[in-house]
mmCIF file of C-alpha atoms in Angstrom:
data_model
loop_
_atom_site.group_PDB
_atom_site.id
_atom_site.type_symbol
_atom_site.label_atom_id
_atom_site.label_comp_id
_atom_site.label_asym_id
_atom_site.label_seq_id
_atom_site.Cartn_x
_atom_site.Cartn_y
_atom_site.Cartn_z
ATOM 1 C CA MET A 1 -168.230 42.268 140.666
ATOM 2 C CA SER A 2 -169.240 38.640 140.001
ATOM 3 C CA ASP A 3 -170.231 37.515 136.536
ATOM 4 C CA LYS A 4 -173.931 37.666 135.762
ATOM 5 C CA LYS A 5 -176.064 35.588 133.429
ATOM 6 C CA ALA A 6 -178.856 37.162 131.383
ATOM 7 C CA LEU A 7 -181.728 35.754 129.353
ATOM 8 C CA ILE A 8 -183.118 37.989 126.585
ATOM 9 C CA LEU A 9 -186.589 37.168 125.255
ATOM 10 C CA SER A 10 -187.638 38.804 121.985
ATOM 11 C CA GLY A 11 -191.177 39.653 120.936
ATOM 12 C CA GLY A 12 -193.086 37.695 118.306
ATOM 13 C CA GLY A 13 -196.714 37.158 119.295
ATOM 14 C CA ALA A 14 -197.931 33.564 119.469
ATOM 15 C CA ARG A 15 -194.439 32.374 118.621
ATOM 16 C CA GLY A 16 -193.623 32.980 122.286
ATOM 17 C CA SER A 17 -194.293 29.303 123.034
ATOM 18 C CA TYR A 18 -190.854 28.643 121.496
ATOM 19 C CA GLN A 19 -189.305 30.405 124.490
ATOM 20 C CA ALA A 20 -191.100 28.022 126.867
ATOM 21 C CA GLY A 21 -189.280 25.144 125.161
ATOM 22 C CA VAL A 22 -185.918 26.894 125.486
ATOM 23 C CA TRP A 23 -186.639 27.569 129.159
ATOM 24 C CA ARG A 24 -187.345 23.859 129.698
ATOM 25 C CA TYR A 25 -183.895 22.937 128.441
ATOM 26 C CA LEU A 26 -182.140 25.694 130.399
ATOM 27 C CA GLU A 27 -183.925 24.537 133.537
ATOM 28 C CA GLU A 28 -182.841 20.937 132.922
ATOM 29 C CA VAL A 29 -179.161 21.884 132.688
ATOM 30 C CA GLY A 30 -179.362 24.231 135.679
ATOM 31 C CA TRP A 31 -178.729 27.447 133.749
ATOM 32 C CA LYS A 32 -180.371 30.146 135.851
ATOM 33 C CA PRO A 33 -180.287 33.820 134.827
ATOM 34 C CA ASP A 34 -179.617 36.696 137.179
ATOM 35 C CA ILE A 35 -181.316 39.066 134.726
ATOM 36 C CA ILE A 36 -184.205 38.543 132.299
ATOM 37 C CA CYS A 37 -185.087 41.194 129.721
ATOM 38 C CA GLY A 38 -188.166 40.856 127.538
ATOM 39 C CA THR A 39 -190.317 42.718 125.079
ATOM 40 C CA SER A 40 -193.928 42.076 124.037
ATOM 41 C CA VAL A 41 -194.649 38.348 124.438
ATOM 42 C CA GLY A 42 -191.071 38.083 125.667
ATOM 43 C CA ALA A 43 -192.028 40.474 128.471
ATOM 44 C CA ILE A 44 -194.915 38.215 129.467
ATOM 45 C CA ASN A 45 -192.645 35.152 129.489
ATOM 46 C CA ALA A 46 -189.950 37.089 131.365
ATOM 47 C CA CYS A 47 -192.415 38.145 134.053
ATOM 48 C CA ALA A 48 -193.773 34.602 134.284
ATOM 49 C CA ILE A 49 -190.281 33.164 134.829
ATOM 50 C CA GLY A 50 -189.383 35.996 137.195
ATOM 51 C CA SER A 51 -192.466 35.247 139.265
ATOM 52 C CA GLY A 52 -191.193 31.711 139.838
ATOM 53 C CA MET A 53 -193.017 29.866 137.056
ATOM 54 C CA ASN A 54 -191.080 26.721 136.141
ATOM 55 C CA SER A 55 -190.887 25.331 132.622
ATOM 56 C CA LYS A 56 -193.770 22.900 133.087
ATOM 57 C CA LEU A 57 -196.120 25.615 134.282
ATOM 58 C CA LEU A 58 -195.011 27.967 131.497
ATOM 59 C CA THR A 59 -195.470 25.241 128.880
ATOM 60 C CA ASP A 60 -198.903 24.346 130.269
ATOM 61 C CA LEU A 61 -199.869 28.008 130.111
ATOM 62 C CA TRP A 62 -199.025 28.067 126.407
ATOM 63 C CA LEU A 63 -200.663 24.731 125.641
ATOM 64 C CA ASN A 64 -203.931 25.875 127.223
ATOM 65 C CA LEU A 65 -203.872 29.243 125.495
ATOM 66 C CA ASP A 66 -206.239 30.200 122.695
ATOM 67 C CA LYS A 67 -207.029 33.426 120.908
ATOM 68 C CA GLU A 68 -210.086 34.120 123.074
ATOM 69 C CA LYS A 69 -207.847 34.217 126.156
ATOM 70 C CA VAL A 70 -205.632 36.862 124.561
ATOM 71 C CA MET A 71 -207.876 39.200 122.583
ATOM 72 C CA ARG A 72 -211.389 39.902 121.426
ATOM 73 C CA TYR A 73 -211.924 41.381 117.972
ATOM 74 C CA SER A 74 -213.879 44.635 117.864
ATOM 75 C CA TRP A 75 -216.063 44.835 114.758
ATOM 76 C CA LYS A 76 -217.079 48.356 115.791
ATOM 77 C CA ASN A 77 -213.454 49.502 115.691
ATOM 78 C CA THR A 78 -212.904 47.684 112.409
ATOM 79 C CA ALA A 79 -215.813 49.615 110.914
ATOM 80 C CA LYS A 80 -214.304 52.897 112.136
ATOM 81 C CA GLU A 81 -211.036 52.016 110.417
ATOM 82 C CA LEU A 82 -212.698 51.086 107.144
ATOM 83 C CA PHE A 83 -215.387 53.724 106.778
ATOM 84 C CA LYS A 84 -214.416 56.688 108.949
ATOM 85 C CA LYS A 85 -210.633 56.432 108.519
ATOM 86 C CA LYS A 86 -210.401 56.908 112.271
ATOM 87 C CA TYR A 87 -207.694 55.132 114.232
ATOM 88 C CA ALA A 88 -209.022 52.336 116.394
ATOM 89 C CA PRO A 89 -207.303 49.086 117.433
ATOM 90 C CA LEU A 90 -208.661 45.932 115.853
ATOM 91 C CA ALA A 91 -208.898 43.988 119.109
ATOM 92 C CA ASP A 92 -209.623 44.427 122.798
ATOM 93 C CA THR A 93 -207.065 42.954 125.219
ATOM 94 C CA ALA A 94 -209.303 42.672 128.262
ATOM 95 C CA PRO A 95 -208.896 38.859 128.031
ATOM 96 C CA LEU A 96 -205.085 39.262 128.168
ATOM 97 C CA ARG A 97 -205.352 41.439 131.279
ATOM 98 C CA LYS A 98 -207.499 38.766 132.940
ATOM 99 C CA LEU A 99 -205.023 36.063 131.914
ATOM 100 C CA ILE A 100 -202.081 37.949 133.429
ATOM 101 C CA GLU A 101 -204.003 38.650 136.634
ATOM 102 C CA GLU A 102 -204.916 34.969 137.014
ATOM 103 C CA GLU A 103 -201.670 33.302 135.912
ATOM 104 C CA LEU A 104 -198.818 35.628 136.962
ATOM 105 C CA ASP A 105 -197.928 36.289 140.578
ATOM 106 C CA LEU A 106 -196.826 39.923 140.421
ATOM 107 C CA SER A 107 -196.067 39.989 144.148
ATOM 108 C CA ALA A 108 -193.596 37.141 143.714
ATOM 109 C CA LEU A 109 -192.175 38.859 140.632
ATOM 110 C CA ASN A 110 -191.527 42.080 142.495
ATOM 111 C CA ASP A 111 -190.052 40.226 145.482
ATOM 112 C CA SER A 112 -187.739 38.125 143.308
ATOM 113 C CA GLU A 113 -183.957 38.458 143.512
ATOM 114 C CA MET A 114 -183.894 37.854 139.763
ATOM 115 C CA LYS A 115 -183.856 41.211 137.960
ATOM 116 C CA VAL A 116 -186.616 41.478 135.338
ATOM 117 C CA VAL A 117 -186.645 44.328 132.820
ATOM 118 C CA ILE A 118 -189.353 44.907 130.187
ATOM 119 C CA SER A 119 -189.737 47.667 127.610
ATOM 120 C CA ALA A 120 -192.431 49.857 126.063
ATOM 121 C CA VAL A 121 -192.536 52.967 123.877
ATOM 122 C CA ASN A 122 -194.085 56.260 124.976
ATOM 123 C CA ILE A 123 -196.165 57.314 121.959
ATOM 124 C CA LEU A 124 -196.100 61.030 122.819
ATOM 125 C CA THR A 125 -192.361 61.412 123.423
ATOM 126 C CA SER A 126 -191.069 58.500 121.266
ATOM 127 C CA GLU A 127 -189.072 57.434 124.326
ATOM 128 C CA LEU A 128 -188.105 53.819 124.854
ATOM 129 C CA ARG A 129 -188.910 53.107 128.491
ATOM 130 C CA PHE A 130 -187.766 50.242 130.688
ATOM 131 C CA PHE A 131 -189.718 48.949 133.673
ATOM 132 C CA GLU A 132 -188.170 46.620 136.230
ATOM 133 C CA ASN A 133 -189.006 44.820 139.435
ATOM 134 C CA PRO A 134 -189.747 45.568 142.233
ATOM 135 C CA GLU A 135 -192.050 48.086 140.537
ATOM 136 C CA ILE A 136 -193.581 46.130 137.642
ATOM 137 C CA LYS A 137 -197.349 46.491 137.379
ATOM 138 C CA ILE A 138 -199.837 44.874 135.053
ATOM 139 C CA GLU A 139 -200.036 48.154 133.114
ATOM 140 C CA HIS A 140 -196.322 47.834 132.260
ATOM 141 C CA ILE A 141 -196.766 44.281 130.933
ATOM 142 C CA LEU A 142 -199.783 45.292 128.848
ATOM 143 C CA ALA A 143 -197.886 48.308 127.501
ATOM 144 C CA SER A 144 -194.921 46.166 126.478
ATOM 145 C CA SER A 145 -197.243 43.816 124.581
ATOM 146 C CA ALA A 146 -199.555 46.450 123.038
ATOM 147 C CA ILE A 147 -199.008 45.594 119.362
ATOM 148 C CA PRO A 148 -199.708 48.751 117.306
ATOM 149 C CA LEU A 149 -202.907 48.677 115.230
ATOM 150 C CA PHE A 150 -203.921 45.281 116.637
ATOM 151 C CA PHE A 151 -204.083 46.071 120.377
ATOM 152 C CA PRO A 152 -205.025 49.311 122.188
ATOM 153 C CA TRP A 153 -202.209 51.338 123.656
ATOM 154 C CA GLN A 154 -201.816 51.180 127.417
ATOM 155 C CA MET A 155 -201.756 54.237 129.653
ATOM 156 C CA VAL A 156 -198.703 54.408 131.928
ATOM 157 C CA ASP A 157 -198.201 57.457 134.158
ATOM 158 C CA GLY A 158 -201.034 59.144 132.290
ATOM 159 C CA GLU A 159 -199.472 58.733 128.830
ATOM 160 C CA PRO A 160 -200.119 56.168 126.055
ATOM 161 C CA HIS A 161 -197.552 53.431 125.433
ATOM 162 C CA TRP A 162 -197.122 50.851 122.691
ATOM 163 C CA ASP A 163 -195.246 47.579 122.297
ATOM 164 C CA GLY A 164 -191.538 47.910 123.131
ATOM 165 C CA GLY A 165 -190.770 45.874 120.015
ATOM 166 C CA ILE A 166 -191.180 49.015 117.927
ATOM 167 C CA MET A 167 -187.777 50.205 119.116
ATOM 168 C CA ALA A 168 -186.207 47.288 120.995
ATOM 169 C CA ASN A 169 -187.690 43.923 120.086
ATOM 170 C CA THR A 170 -184.610 42.253 121.553
ATOM 171 C CA PRO A 171 -183.773 44.338 124.655
ATOM 172 C CA ILE A 172 -180.204 43.227 125.244
ATOM 173 C CA LEU A 173 -178.745 46.579 126.314
ATOM 174 C CA PRO A 174 -180.250 46.598 129.859
ATOM 175 C CA ALA A 175 -178.486 43.293 130.521
ATOM 176 C CA ILE A 176 -175.133 44.612 129.335
ATOM 177 C CA THR A 177 -175.399 47.802 131.385
ATOM 178 C CA ARG A 178 -176.175 45.685 134.462
ATOM 179 C CA GLY A 179 -172.940 43.766 134.078
ATOM 180 C CA ALA A 180 -174.081 40.577 132.330
ATOM 181 C CA THR A 181 -171.120 38.695 130.868
ATOM 182 C CA GLU A 182 -172.972 35.572 129.704
ATOM 183 C CA ILE A 183 -176.097 36.265 127.675
ATOM 184 C CA ILE A 184 -178.544 33.937 125.955
ATOM 185 C CA VAL A 185 -180.735 35.640 123.362
ATOM 186 C CA VAL A 186 -183.886 33.807 122.282
ATOM 187 C CA LEU A 187 -185.098 35.147 118.953
ATOM 188 C CA LEU A 188 -188.502 34.269 117.528
ATOM 189 C CA SER A 189 -187.348 34.538 113.937
ATOM 190 C CA PRO A 190 -184.877 32.419 111.942
ATOM 191 C CA VAL A 191 -183.644 35.540 110.174
ATOM 192 C CA GLY A 192 -180.326 36.428 111.730
ATOM 193 C CA GLY A 193 -179.716 32.916 113.043
ATOM 194 C CA SER A 194 -177.005 30.554 111.865
ATOM 195 C CA GLN A 195 -178.635 29.788 108.507
ATOM 196 C CA THR A 196 -178.129 31.832 105.360
ATOM 197 C CA MET A 197 -181.477 32.417 103.653
ATOM 198 C CA GLU A 198 -182.398 32.774 100.003
ATOM 199 C CA ALA A 199 -183.770 36.035 98.608
ATOM 200 C CA PRO A 200 -187.600 36.292 98.569
ATOM 201 C CA GLY A 201 -189.149 35.122 95.310
ATOM 202 C CA THR A 202 -192.727 36.397 95.697
ATOM 203 C CA LYS A 203 -194.503 39.397 97.215
ATOM 204 C CA ASP A 204 -195.766 37.244 100.083
ATOM 205 C CA GLU A 205 -192.252 36.014 100.784
ATOM 206 C CA ALA A 206 -190.950 39.584 100.676
ATOM 207 C CA LEU A 207 -193.622 40.711 103.159
ATOM 208 C CA GLU A 208 -192.768 37.843 105.469
ATOM 209 C CA ARG A 209 -189.051 38.624 105.279
ATOM 210 C CA LEU A 210 -189.760 42.277 106.062
ATOM 211 C CA TYR A 211 -191.616 41.246 109.214
ATOM 212 C CA GLU A 212 -188.794 38.901 110.223
ATOM 213 C CA LEU A 213 -186.243 41.694 109.809
ATOM 214 C CA TYR A 214 -188.413 43.942 111.968
ATOM 215 C CA LEU A 215 -188.290 41.330 114.720
ATOM 216 C CA LEU A 216 -184.516 41.136 114.408
ATOM 217 C CA GLY A 217 -183.571 44.793 113.964
ATOM 218 C CA SER A 218 -182.718 45.948 117.470
ATOM 219 C CA TYR A 219 -180.632 42.866 118.213
ATOM 220 C CA ARG A 220 -178.578 43.267 115.054
ATOM 221 C CA ASN A 221 -177.830 46.892 115.943
ATOM 222 C CA ILE A 222 -176.550 45.936 119.378
ATOM 223 C CA GLU A 223 -174.663 42.890 118.084
ATOM 224 C CA GLN A 224 -172.814 44.909 115.465
ATOM 225 C CA GLY A 225 -172.176 47.668 117.984
ATOM 226 C CA ILE A 226 -170.532 45.178 120.335
ATOM 227 C CA GLU A 227 -168.272 43.855 117.569
ATOM 228 C CA TYR A 228 -167.314 47.400 116.622
ATOM 229 C CA GLN A 229 -166.517 48.284 120.240
ATOM 230 C CA LYS A 230 -164.325 45.193 120.560
ATOM 231 C CA GLU A 231 -162.268 46.254 117.530
ATOM 232 C CA VAL A 232 -161.979 49.843 118.747
ATOM 233 C CA THR A 233 -160.882 48.718 122.225
ATOM 234 C CA LYS A 234 -158.049 46.664 120.750
ATOM 235 C CA GLN A 235 -156.567 49.867 119.300
ATOM 236 C CA MET A 236 -156.778 51.897 122.520
ATOM 237 C CA SER A 237 -154.015 52.664 124.952
ATOM 238 C CA PRO A 238 -154.422 51.134 128.439
ATOM 239 C CA ILE A 239 -155.528 54.510 129.815
ATOM 240 C CA GLU A 240 -158.169 54.962 127.115
ATOM 241 C CA ALA A 241 -159.452 51.457 127.679
ATOM 242 C CA PHE A 242 -159.680 52.089 131.421
ATOM 243 C CA LEU A 243 -161.607 55.322 130.938
ATOM 244 C CA LEU A 244 -163.995 53.579 128.584
ATOM 245 C CA SER A 245 -164.831 50.798 131.011
ATOM 246 C CA PHE A 246 -168.213 50.192 129.414
ATOM 247 C CA ARG A 247 -166.452 49.168 126.241
ATOM 248 C CA ASN A 248 -164.268 46.775 128.219
ATOM 249 C CA ARG A 249 -167.380 45.098 129.597
ATOM 250 C CA LEU A 250 -168.668 44.671 126.071
ATOM 251 C CA GLY A 251 -165.431 42.990 125.079
ATOM 252 C CA ASP A 252 -165.875 40.414 127.861
ATOM 253 C CA THR A 253 -169.505 39.653 127.033
ATOM 254 C CA LYS A 254 -170.312 36.217 125.619
ATOM 255 C CA ILE A 255 -173.558 36.036 123.687
ATOM 256 C CA ARG A 256 -175.359 32.876 122.557
ATOM 257 C CA VAL A 257 -178.289 33.078 120.146
ATOM 258 C CA ILE A 258 -181.043 30.460 119.983
ATOM 259 C CA ALA A 259 -183.556 30.846 117.160
ATOM 260 C CA PRO A 260 -185.904 28.780 114.956
ATOM 261 C CA LYS A 261 -184.218 27.255 111.931
ATOM 262 C CA GLU A 262 -186.952 27.850 109.379
ATOM 263 C CA LEU A 263 -189.523 30.494 108.549
ATOM 264 C CA LEU A 264 -192.690 30.063 110.583
ATOM 265 C CA GLY A 265 -195.049 32.055 108.362
ATOM 266 C CA LEU A 266 -196.816 35.325 109.004
ATOM 267 C CA GLY A 267 -199.869 33.454 110.261
ATOM 268 C CA SER A 268 -197.888 32.105 113.213
ATOM 269 C CA PHE A 269 -197.797 35.601 114.726
ATOM 270 C CA LEU A 270 -201.408 35.421 115.977
ATOM 271 C CA ASN A 271 -201.865 31.657 115.874
ATOM 272 C CA PHE A 272 -202.691 31.047 119.526
ATOM 273 C CA THR A 273 -203.501 27.343 119.203
ATOM 274 C CA ARG A 274 -202.446 24.233 121.085
ATOM 275 C CA GLU A 275 -201.119 22.723 117.855
ATOM 276 C CA GLN A 276 -198.660 25.561 117.251
ATOM 277 C CA ALA A 277 -197.711 25.743 120.933
ATOM 278 C CA GLU A 278 -196.861 22.027 120.972
ATOM 279 C CA LEU A 279 -194.796 22.380 117.809
ATOM 280 C CA LEU A 280 -192.859 25.469 118.901
ATOM 281 C CA THR A 281 -192.177 24.392 122.490
ATOM 282 C CA GLU A 282 -190.634 21.212 121.122
ATOM 283 C CA LYS A 283 -188.627 23.184 118.560
ATOM 284 C CA GLY A 284 -187.390 25.541 121.265
ATOM 285 C CA TYR A 285 -186.270 22.641 123.451
ATOM 286 C CA LYS A 286 -184.477 20.829 120.618
ATOM 287 C CA ASP A 287 -182.806 23.981 119.285
ATOM 288 C CA ALA A 288 -181.529 24.919 122.753
ATOM 289 C CA LYS A 289 -180.214 21.409 123.355
ATOM 290 C CA GLU A 290 -178.475 21.322 119.984
ATOM 291 C CA HIS A 291 -176.962 24.764 120.542
ATOM 292 C CA PHE A 292 -175.413 23.762 123.854
ATOM 293 C CA THR A 293 -174.081 20.425 122.599
ATOM 294 C CA ILE A 294 -172.293 21.801 119.526
#
């Protein structure tokens, strides 16, 4: 089986413009993935790339994005939350549905030879579900990006689903199980990157760090699992290693991580503005370039 390349796009709300910058650099150097896995905003970017959207079109999409094109706050639902203690999402994502319908070519996505995998969580069964082309529908994309409390859950196969980031914000495992041996992970948090960070000094800093760790969690679990499997495989007999072929694949997997170098602030999560998009696309491009030239 030939080696496969995979691009993993984490969730992180409006920070997703950073991934457009990374994609611009990868496109420039001719690095093309066979597999793209994404969650939440990473799922939207993954489906955009899988549908044939080049880096210029993806960047333009982000630069022309504003909050009104993504969500519409519901004051009625806010009142229910405050006064009736009844669960109701704070925003309506009808604008996001319209945006996806207008900007993403789902027919091209489902006809693409590039494998695209996105994730969501079934609220009733607590099951992490993966959806892939050629059967990706708009409902799957909306489910993957249905941020709990902020956005309404999305019905898939008659059952409610939330953002896949709850359980797999960095969905790297589908790439590994599909034989990827070269993987680029694009995180939307500096936590877990190459820099060592200082301990939080205030409550606000602690809250921000907690959110950053949430974004990172699933990737760290997989990363540490891979390192553990490599060590275990070294101690196996040839027969044991052969029988545990999945572990052998893990040992051959090369993973690169591209991530912002500084904290972006909690406000960046829903900051769908041209100013932030310009800043983060440029950061993504520069960070990717620096990573590959080290």
